[in-house]
Amino acid sequence: MSPTPPPLRIGILGCANIARQFSRDVAPSREAQVVAVASRNAETAAVFAAAQGIARHHGSYEALLADEGVDAIYLPLPNSLHAEWAIKAAQAGKHVLCEKPLALNRREAQAMFDAASAAKVMLLEAYPYYFQPQTRDMLALLAEGAIGEVRSAQASFGFVLANAQGNIRMNPELGGGALLDAGSYALSAIRLVMGCAPQRVTADASWADSGVDISTMATLHYADGRRAQLSCAMDTANHRHLLVTGSKGTLDSEYLNHTSDVAGTHPYGYLPSRLRVRRGIANSVPFELIRSATGSGFRFAAEAFAKVVREGDFDAIGRAAQASLDNAATLEAIALSARSGSAVEVSA
């Protein structure tokens, strides 16, 4: 038997609540291990490390990047800081698992991938649902032609923003707003099933006093005549839904980040995530419920990242990078369309 490979040693750049959830969910893994955490405040880092059982803590981000016992960085900082610290991490020789959205625009995203390429490290955008077994099963259904040719997609994600006062999602300087927060999820799901970026977009939004969008809706127009629709909001009851229509059937999913087998029993409140397929064009054809393995999307993402790093699978990273660049360009175009009230071409 071949020896078990050592786990990918991950350092967390920042102590936000999402970093706490990531650390907690990755802790049981044998393939990835959180070994260090950093904050701009040494006491904050020490308290976080003690609470999460993390071996080392640093009082600056730079100190974490200099830690030779760290292979990769998990980057959950505010959206406006992703590009700066992903580039610095790459230059320090660290692989980077970066929270969504990867960047504020396509220019930033390209600079991040250029830095990773120059340093010969891997950069991956972290949508937890993307690494769920349910997403794998959905893509397998599409690949086998379960619904024929994909003709259109509709994706939505919304929630009520609690304690909006002081929340970074309400701050335009930190990359706040519904589009970059929830809309990036919906767009990533659309890109996943449509297989490419749209040619142009039209969008409309409602705006908060701070200047961020509270809700945005967009229509995506593709070069081959297909269309998709995106909806996101920070003032609606929590919901996620992806509907994919094909020439021979229909597929729908909740594409949740974290999943469980049964509602009401998971210690962290994770719920079952529905995935259904109708293999036929008539409404008399019943939907088939697809059952997939469940678990934390954070853990699935960390383990998937550990695998591509261990195997040096730059081809897989390249495919993911193209999707991230497409999404960054599309998000930028949607935001511009919502501001201008006009259709906007998506940059190549």
GROMACS .gro file of C-alpha atoms in nm:
model
  348
    1MET     CA    1   0.000   0.000   0.000
    2SER     CA    2   0.122   0.348  -0.085
    3PRO     CA    3   0.174   0.581   0.211
    4THR     CA    4  -0.097   0.833   0.290
    5PRO     CA    5   0.008   1.172   0.151
    6PRO     CA    6   0.050   1.450   0.407
    7PRO     CA    7  -0.239   1.695   0.436
    8LEU     CA    8  -0.232   2.030   0.262
    9ARG     CA    9  -0.130   2.276   0.534
   10ILE     CA   10  -0.363   2.575   0.519
   11GLY     CA   11  -0.328   2.915   0.680
   12ILE     CA   12  -0.635   3.137   0.716
   13LEU     CA   13  -0.590   3.503   0.627
   14GLY     CA   14  -0.835   3.679   0.859
   15CYS     CA   15  -1.068   3.593   1.145
   16ALA     CA   16  -1.414   3.665   1.005
   17ASN     CA   17  -1.707   3.441   1.093
   18ILE     CA   18  -1.677   3.252   0.765
   19ALA     CA   19  -1.316   3.171   0.858
   20ARG     CA   20  -1.442   3.019   1.182
   21GLN     CA   21  -1.691   2.802   0.993
   22PHE     CA   22  -1.426   2.695   0.742
   23SER     CA   23  -1.183   2.596   1.017
   24ARG     CA   24  -1.451   2.406   1.207
   25ASP     CA   25  -1.568   2.208   0.904
   26VAL     CA   26  -1.220   2.127   0.770
   27ALA     CA   27  -1.094   2.007   1.110
   28PRO     CA   28  -1.200   1.639   1.064
   29SER     CA   29  -1.029   1.611   0.725
   30ARG     CA   30  -0.715   1.401   0.674
   31GLU     CA   31  -0.639   1.566   0.339
   32ALA     CA   32  -0.637   1.931   0.446
   33GLN     CA   33  -0.540   2.081   0.778
   34VAL     CA   34  -0.568   2.436   0.910
   35VAL     CA   35  -0.233   2.496   1.079
   36ALA     CA   36  -0.222   2.874   1.124
   37VAL     CA   37  -0.435   3.188   1.128
   38ALA     CA   38  -0.354   3.557   1.099
   39SER     CA   39  -0.519   3.882   1.195
   40ARG     CA   40  -0.401   4.240   1.190
   41ASN     CA   41  -0.451   4.222   1.566
   42ALA     CA   42  -0.231   3.966   1.747
   43GLU     CA   43  -0.479   3.917   2.032
   44THR     CA   44  -0.764   3.849   1.788
   45ALA     CA   45  -0.554   3.586   1.612
   46ALA     CA   46  -0.457   3.424   1.944
   47VAL     CA   47  -0.818   3.404   2.062
   48PHE     CA   48  -0.933   3.264   1.727
   49ALA     CA   49  -0.658   3.001   1.724
   50ALA     CA   50  -0.733   2.891   2.080
   51ALA     CA   51  -1.106   2.862   2.011
   52GLN     CA   52  -1.052   2.663   1.689
   53GLY     CA   53  -0.763   2.447   1.808
   54ILE     CA   54  -0.520   2.593   1.553
   55ALA     CA   55  -0.153   2.543   1.631
   56ARG     CA   56  -0.009   2.880   1.528
   57HIS     CA   57  -0.131   3.237   1.504
   58HIS     CA   58   0.019   3.554   1.361
   59GLY     CA   59  -0.041   3.921   1.434
   60SER     CA   60  -0.007   4.026   1.071
   61TYR     CA   61  -0.100   3.890   0.729
   62GLU     CA   62   0.261   3.925   0.618
   63ALA     CA   63   0.377   3.696   0.899
   64LEU     CA   64   0.139   3.424   0.784
   65LEU     CA   65   0.267   3.450   0.427
   66ALA     CA   66   0.622   3.409   0.564
   67ASP     CA   67   0.528   3.096   0.764
   68GLU     CA   68   0.723   2.808   0.605
   69GLY     CA   69   0.487   2.557   0.763
   70VAL     CA   70   0.197   2.681   0.545
   71ASP     CA   71   0.141   2.543   0.194
   72ALA     CA   72  -0.175   2.731   0.101
   73ILE     CA   73  -0.385   3.027   0.206
   74TYR     CA   74  -0.760   3.036   0.257
   75LEU     CA   75  -0.861   3.396   0.181
   76PRO     CA   76  -1.197   3.508   0.331
   77LEU     CA   77  -1.120   3.883   0.350
   78PRO     CA   78  -1.368   4.147   0.221
   79ASN     CA   79  -1.413   4.142  -0.157
   80SER     CA   80  -1.207   4.456  -0.208
   81LEU     CA   81  -0.899   4.289  -0.055
   82HIS     CA   82  -0.903   3.963  -0.254
   83ALA     CA   83  -0.678   4.077  -0.537
   84GLU     CA   84  -0.417   4.243  -0.316
   85TRP     CA   85  -0.370   3.949  -0.081
   86ALA     CA   86  -0.407   3.671  -0.336
   87ILE     CA   87  -0.127   3.830  -0.536
   88LYS     CA   88   0.090   3.874  -0.225
   89ALA     CA   89   0.025   3.513  -0.123
   90ALA     CA   90   0.120   3.386  -0.468
   91GLN     CA   91   0.437   3.592  -0.464
   92ALA     CA   92   0.518   3.431  -0.128
   93GLY     CA   93   0.487   3.088  -0.291
   94LYS     CA   94   0.152   2.995  -0.136
   95HIS     CA   95  -0.138   2.833  -0.318
   96VAL     CA   96  -0.461   3.030  -0.272
   97LEU     CA   97  -0.817   2.914  -0.211
   98CYS     CA   98  -1.006   3.244  -0.241
   99GLU     CA   99  -1.360   3.314  -0.129
  100LYS     CA  100  -1.608   3.434  -0.386
  101PRO     CA  101  -1.631   3.661  -0.572
  102LEU     CA  102  -1.271   3.620  -0.678
  103ALA     CA  103  -1.232   3.987  -0.772
  104LEU     CA  104  -1.416   4.314  -0.822
  105ASN     CA  105  -1.363   4.304  -1.200
  106ARG     CA  106  -1.197   4.107  -1.476
  107ARG     CA  107  -0.878   4.314  -1.467
  108GLU     CA  108  -0.820   4.224  -1.103
  109ALA     CA  109  -0.900   3.858  -1.166
  110GLN     CA  110  -0.653   3.841  -1.456
  111ALA     CA  111  -0.381   3.999  -1.241
  112MET     CA  112  -0.443   3.739  -0.972
  113PHE     CA  113  -0.411   3.447  -1.214
  114ASP     CA  114  -0.106   3.606  -1.376
  115ALA     CA  115   0.062   3.627  -1.034
  116ALA     CA  116  -0.024   3.265  -0.955
  117SER     CA  117   0.108   3.151  -1.292
  118ALA     CA  118   0.433   3.344  -1.252
  119ALA     CA  119   0.487   3.190  -0.908
  120LYS     CA  120   0.383   2.841  -1.028
  121VAL     CA  121   0.116   2.814  -0.759
  122MET     CA  122  -0.255   2.741  -0.783
  123LEU     CA  123  -0.539   2.988  -0.739
  124LEU     CA  124  -0.896   2.864  -0.706
  125GLU     CA  125  -1.222   3.050  -0.643
  126ALA     CA  126  -1.411   2.886  -0.358
  127TYR     CA  127  -1.784   2.838  -0.411
  128PRO     CA  128  -1.863   2.565  -0.155
  129TYR     CA  129  -2.165   2.434  -0.348
  130TYR     CA  130  -1.945   2.381  -0.653
  131PHE     CA  131  -1.759   2.102  -0.472
  132GLN     CA  132  -2.072   1.929  -0.340
  133PRO     CA  133  -2.134   1.572  -0.465
  134GLN     CA  134  -2.476   1.703  -0.571
  135THR     CA  135  -2.310   1.942  -0.818
  136ARG     CA  136  -2.100   1.657  -0.954
  137ASP     CA  137  -2.416   1.452  -1.001
  138MET     CA  138  -2.593   1.743  -1.172
  139LEU     CA  139  -2.308   1.787  -1.418
  140ALA     CA  140  -2.308   1.412  -1.487
  141LEU     CA  141  -2.679   1.430  -1.573
  142LEU     CA  142  -2.615   1.715  -1.816
  143ALA     CA  143  -2.316   1.535  -1.970
  144GLU     CA  144  -2.513   1.217  -2.032
  145GLY     CA  145  -2.787   1.415  -2.207
  146ALA     CA  146  -3.055   1.360  -1.945
  147ILE     CA  147  -3.229   1.684  -2.054
  148GLY     CA  148  -3.086   1.707  -2.406
  149GLU     CA  149  -2.918   2.030  -2.514
  150VAL     CA  150  -2.919   2.302  -2.249
  151ARG     CA  151  -3.135   2.586  -2.382
  152SER     CA  152  -3.169   2.821  -2.086
  153ALA     CA  153  -3.103   2.864  -1.714
  154GLN     CA  154  -3.253   3.068  -1.432
  155ALA     CA  155  -3.068   3.109  -1.105
  156SER     CA  156  -3.166   3.303  -0.795
  157PHE     CA  157  -3.021   3.358  -0.448
  158GLY     CA  158  -3.158   3.589  -0.184
  159PHE     CA  159  -3.166   3.651   0.189
  160VAL     CA  160  -3.261   3.918   0.442
  161LEU     CA  161  -2.952   4.107   0.557
  162ALA     CA  162  -2.965   4.118   0.935
  163ASN     CA  163  -2.797   4.406   1.118
  164ALA     CA  164  -2.736   4.602   0.799
  165GLN     CA  165  -2.585   4.890   0.994
  166GLY     CA  166  -2.209   4.845   0.974
  167ASN     CA  167  -2.232   4.526   0.768
  168ILE     CA  168  -1.956   4.506   0.504
  169ARG     CA  169  -2.219   4.403   0.247
  170MET     CA  170  -2.355   4.758   0.266
  171ASN     CA  171  -2.017   4.922   0.203
  172PRO     CA  172  -1.940   4.993  -0.164
  173GLU     CA  173  -1.571   5.051  -0.087
  174LEU     CA  174  -1.543   4.691   0.039
  175GLY     CA  175  -1.717   4.542  -0.264
  176GLY     CA  176  -2.058   4.516  -0.102
  177GLY     CA  177  -2.398   4.468  -0.259
  178ALA     CA  178  -2.631   4.185  -0.354
  179LEU     CA  179  -2.472   4.124  -0.694
  180LEU     CA  180  -2.120   4.050  -0.571
  181ASP     CA  181  -2.246   3.861  -0.266
  182ALA     CA  182  -2.546   3.653  -0.371
  183GLY     CA  183  -2.545   3.725  -0.743
  184SER     CA  184  -2.197   3.582  -0.783
  185TYR     CA  185  -2.335   3.247  -0.667
  186ALA     CA  186  -2.625   3.257  -0.911
  187LEU     CA  187  -2.397   3.359  -1.197
  188SER     CA  188  -2.145   3.084  -1.119
  189ALA     CA  189  -2.426   2.827  -1.137
  190ILE     CA  190  -2.541   2.969  -1.471
  191ARG     CA  191  -2.186   2.959  -1.610
  192LEU     CA  192  -2.152   2.601  -1.486
  193VAL     CA  193  -2.453   2.474  -1.681
  194MET     CA  194  -2.437   2.705  -1.985
  195GLY     CA  195  -2.067   2.632  -2.036
  196CYS     CA  196  -1.952   2.977  -2.142
  197ALA     CA  197  -1.986   3.348  -2.079
  198PRO     CA  198  -2.272   3.551  -2.227
  199GLN     CA  199  -2.214   3.794  -2.509
  200ARG     CA  200  -2.406   4.083  -2.351
  201VAL     CA  201  -2.626   4.153  -2.049
  202THR     CA  202  -2.915   4.377  -1.950
  203ALA     CA  203  -2.983   4.446  -1.583
  204ASP     CA  204  -3.191   4.645  -1.336
  205ALA     CA  205  -3.128   4.705  -0.967
  206SER     CA  206  -3.267   4.863  -0.651
  207TRP     CA  207  -3.017   5.074  -0.458
  208ALA     CA  208  -2.946   5.137  -0.090
  209ASP     CA  209  -2.859   5.479   0.047
  210SER     CA  210  -2.499   5.364   0.082
  211GLY     CA  211  -2.480   5.309  -0.294
  212VAL     CA  212  -2.479   4.928  -0.308
  213ASP     CA  213  -2.748   4.727  -0.483
  214ILE     CA  214  -3.006   4.567  -0.253
  215SER     CA  215  -3.141   4.356  -0.538
  216THR     CA  216  -3.047   4.298  -0.900
  217MET     CA  217  -3.204   4.110  -1.188
  218ALA     CA  218  -3.029   4.046  -1.518
  219THR     CA  219  -3.083   3.876  -1.850
  220LEU     CA  220  -2.780   3.716  -2.011
  221HIS     CA  221  -2.770   3.689  -2.390
  222TYR     CA  222  -2.544   3.428  -2.552
  223ALA     CA  223  -2.380   3.431  -2.894
  224ASP     CA  224  -2.574   3.120  -3.000
  225GLY     CA  225  -2.911   3.276  -2.916
  226ARG     CA  226  -2.960   3.116  -2.575
  227ARG     CA  227  -3.057   3.325  -2.273
  228ALA     CA  228  -3.029   3.298  -1.895
  229GLN     CA  229  -3.177   3.497  -1.609
  230LEU     CA  230  -3.019   3.593  -1.277
  231SER     CA  231  -3.187   3.725  -0.964
  232CYS     CA  232  -3.024   3.821  -0.633
  233ALA     CA  233  -3.135   4.015  -0.329
  234MET     CA  234  -3.054   4.110   0.028
  235ASP     CA  235  -3.414   4.193   0.121
  236THR     CA  236  -3.601   3.868   0.055
  237ALA     CA  237  -3.660   3.547   0.246
  238ASN     CA  238  -3.369   3.309   0.209
  239HIS     CA  239  -3.388   3.107  -0.110
  240ARG     CA  240  -3.167   2.942  -0.372
  241HIS     CA  241  -3.292   2.795  -0.693
  242LEU     CA  242  -3.142   2.684  -1.023
  243LEU     CA  243  -3.366   2.581  -1.311
  244VAL     CA  244  -3.208   2.439  -1.626
  245THR     CA  245  -3.425   2.371  -1.930
  246GLY     CA  246  -3.314   2.154  -2.217
  247SER     CA  247  -3.445   2.023  -2.546
  248LYS     CA  248  -3.554   1.697  -2.384
  249GLY     CA  249  -3.606   1.770  -2.016
  250THR     CA  250  -3.569   1.989  -1.710
  251LEU     CA  251  -3.342   1.997  -1.409
  252ASP     CA  252  -3.373   2.197  -1.089
  253SER     CA  253  -3.154   2.232  -0.782
  254GLU     CA  254  -3.116   2.436  -0.465
  255TYR     CA  255  -2.735   2.423  -0.497
  256LEU     CA  256  -2.675   2.468  -0.124
  257ASN     CA  257  -2.325   2.523   0.012
  258HIS     CA  258  -2.361   2.269   0.293
  259THR     CA  259  -2.594   1.972   0.299
  260SER     CA  260  -2.728   1.703   0.531
  261ASP     CA  261  -2.939   1.392   0.485
  262VAL     CA  262  -3.228   1.492   0.711
  263ALA     CA  263  -3.370   1.830   0.807
  264GLY     CA  264  -3.355   1.935   1.169
  265THR     CA  265  -3.083   1.699   1.285
  266HIS     CA  266  -2.757   1.861   1.178
  267PRO     CA  267  -2.565   2.038   1.460
  268TYR     CA  268  -2.492   2.340   1.239
  269GLY     CA  269  -2.835   2.357   1.078
  270TYR     CA  270  -2.735   2.214   0.741
  271LEU     CA  271  -3.032   2.100   0.532
  272PRO     CA  272  -3.104   1.857   0.250
  273SER     CA  273  -3.052   2.018  -0.092
  274ARG     CA  274  -3.300   1.916  -0.360
  275LEU     CA  275  -3.188   1.802  -0.704
  276ARG     CA  276  -3.455   1.680  -0.948
  277VAL     CA  277  -3.455   1.584  -1.314
  278ARG     CA  278  -3.745   1.540  -1.556
  279ARG     CA  279  -3.637   1.320  -1.847
  280GLY     CA  280  -3.903   1.428  -2.092
  281ILE     CA  281  -4.079   1.730  -2.243
  282ALA     CA  282  -4.434   1.679  -2.111
  283ASN     CA  283  -4.561   1.794  -1.773
  284SER     CA  284  -4.702   1.443  -1.726
  285VAL     CA  285  -4.346   1.310  -1.692
  286PRO     CA  286  -4.266   1.294  -1.320
  287PHE     CA  287  -3.954   1.448  -1.171
  288GLU     CA  288  -3.694   1.204  -1.043
  289LEU     CA  289  -3.534   1.297  -0.710
  290ILE     CA  290  -3.157   1.253  -0.721
  291ARG     CA  291  -2.994   1.161  -0.392
  292SER     CA  292  -2.632   1.265  -0.346
  293ALA     CA  293  -2.374   1.235  -0.071
  294THR     CA  294  -2.390   1.523   0.176
  295GLY     CA  295  -2.153   1.726   0.390
  296SER     CA  296  -1.978   2.058   0.432
  297GLY     CA  297  -1.893   2.245   0.115
  298PHE     CA  298  -1.598   2.400   0.297
  299ARG     CA  299  -1.450   2.057   0.359
  300PHE     CA  300  -1.527   1.938   0.007
  301ALA     CA  301  -1.358   2.251  -0.134
  302ALA     CA  302  -1.049   2.218   0.084
  303GLU     CA  303  -1.009   1.850  -0.005
  304ALA     CA  304  -1.061   1.912  -0.376
  305PHE     CA  305  -0.800   2.188  -0.362
  306ALA     CA  306  -0.561   1.960  -0.173
  307LYS     CA  307  -0.604   1.699  -0.445
  308VAL     CA  308  -0.524   1.928  -0.738
  309VAL     CA  309  -0.225   2.071  -0.552
  310ARG     CA  310  -0.096   1.723  -0.466
  311GLU     CA  311  -0.140   1.602  -0.824
  312GLY     CA  312  -0.016   1.922  -0.984
  313ASP     CA  313  -0.335   1.934  -1.191
  314PHE     CA  314  -0.289   2.272  -1.356
  315ASP     CA  315  -0.531   2.170  -1.633
  316ALA     CA  316  -0.817   2.153  -1.383
  317ILE     CA  317  -0.710   2.486  -1.233
  318GLY     CA  318  -0.699   2.635  -1.583
  319ARG     CA  319  -1.057   2.530  -1.656
  320ALA     CA  320  -1.171   2.679  -1.326
  321ALA     CA  321  -0.971   2.994  -1.397
  322GLN     CA  322  -1.150   3.047  -1.728
  323ALA     CA  323  -1.487   3.021  -1.554
  324SER     CA  324  -1.373   3.268  -1.288
  325LEU     CA  325  -1.253   3.516  -1.552
  326ASP     CA  326  -1.584   3.479  -1.739
  327ASN     CA  327  -1.777   3.539  -1.417
  328ALA     CA  328  -1.570   3.843  -1.321
  329ALA     CA  329  -1.628   3.998  -1.664
  330THR     CA  330  -2.001   3.918  -1.653
  331LEU     CA  331  -2.049   4.058  -1.301
  332GLU     CA  332  -1.873   4.375  -1.412
  333ALA     CA  333  -2.101   4.406  -1.716
  334ILE     CA  334  -2.416   4.343  -1.509
  335ALA     CA  335  -2.318   4.614  -1.262
  336LEU     CA  336  -2.253   4.861  -1.545
  337SER     CA  337  -2.583   4.775  -1.713
  338ALA     CA  338  -2.775   4.822  -1.388
  339ARG     CA  339  -2.616   5.166  -1.344
  340SER     CA  340  -2.657   5.279  -1.703
  341GLY     CA  341  -2.989   5.121  -1.794
  342SER     CA  342  -2.839   4.996  -2.121
  343ALA     CA  343  -2.724   4.661  -2.256
  344VAL     CA  344  -2.352   4.600  -2.197
  345GLU     CA  345  -2.118   4.373  -2.391
  346VAL     CA  346  -1.921   4.123  -2.181
  347SER     CA  347  -1.546   4.163  -2.230
  348ALA     CA  348  -1.363   3.864  -2.377
   0.00000   0.00000   0.00000
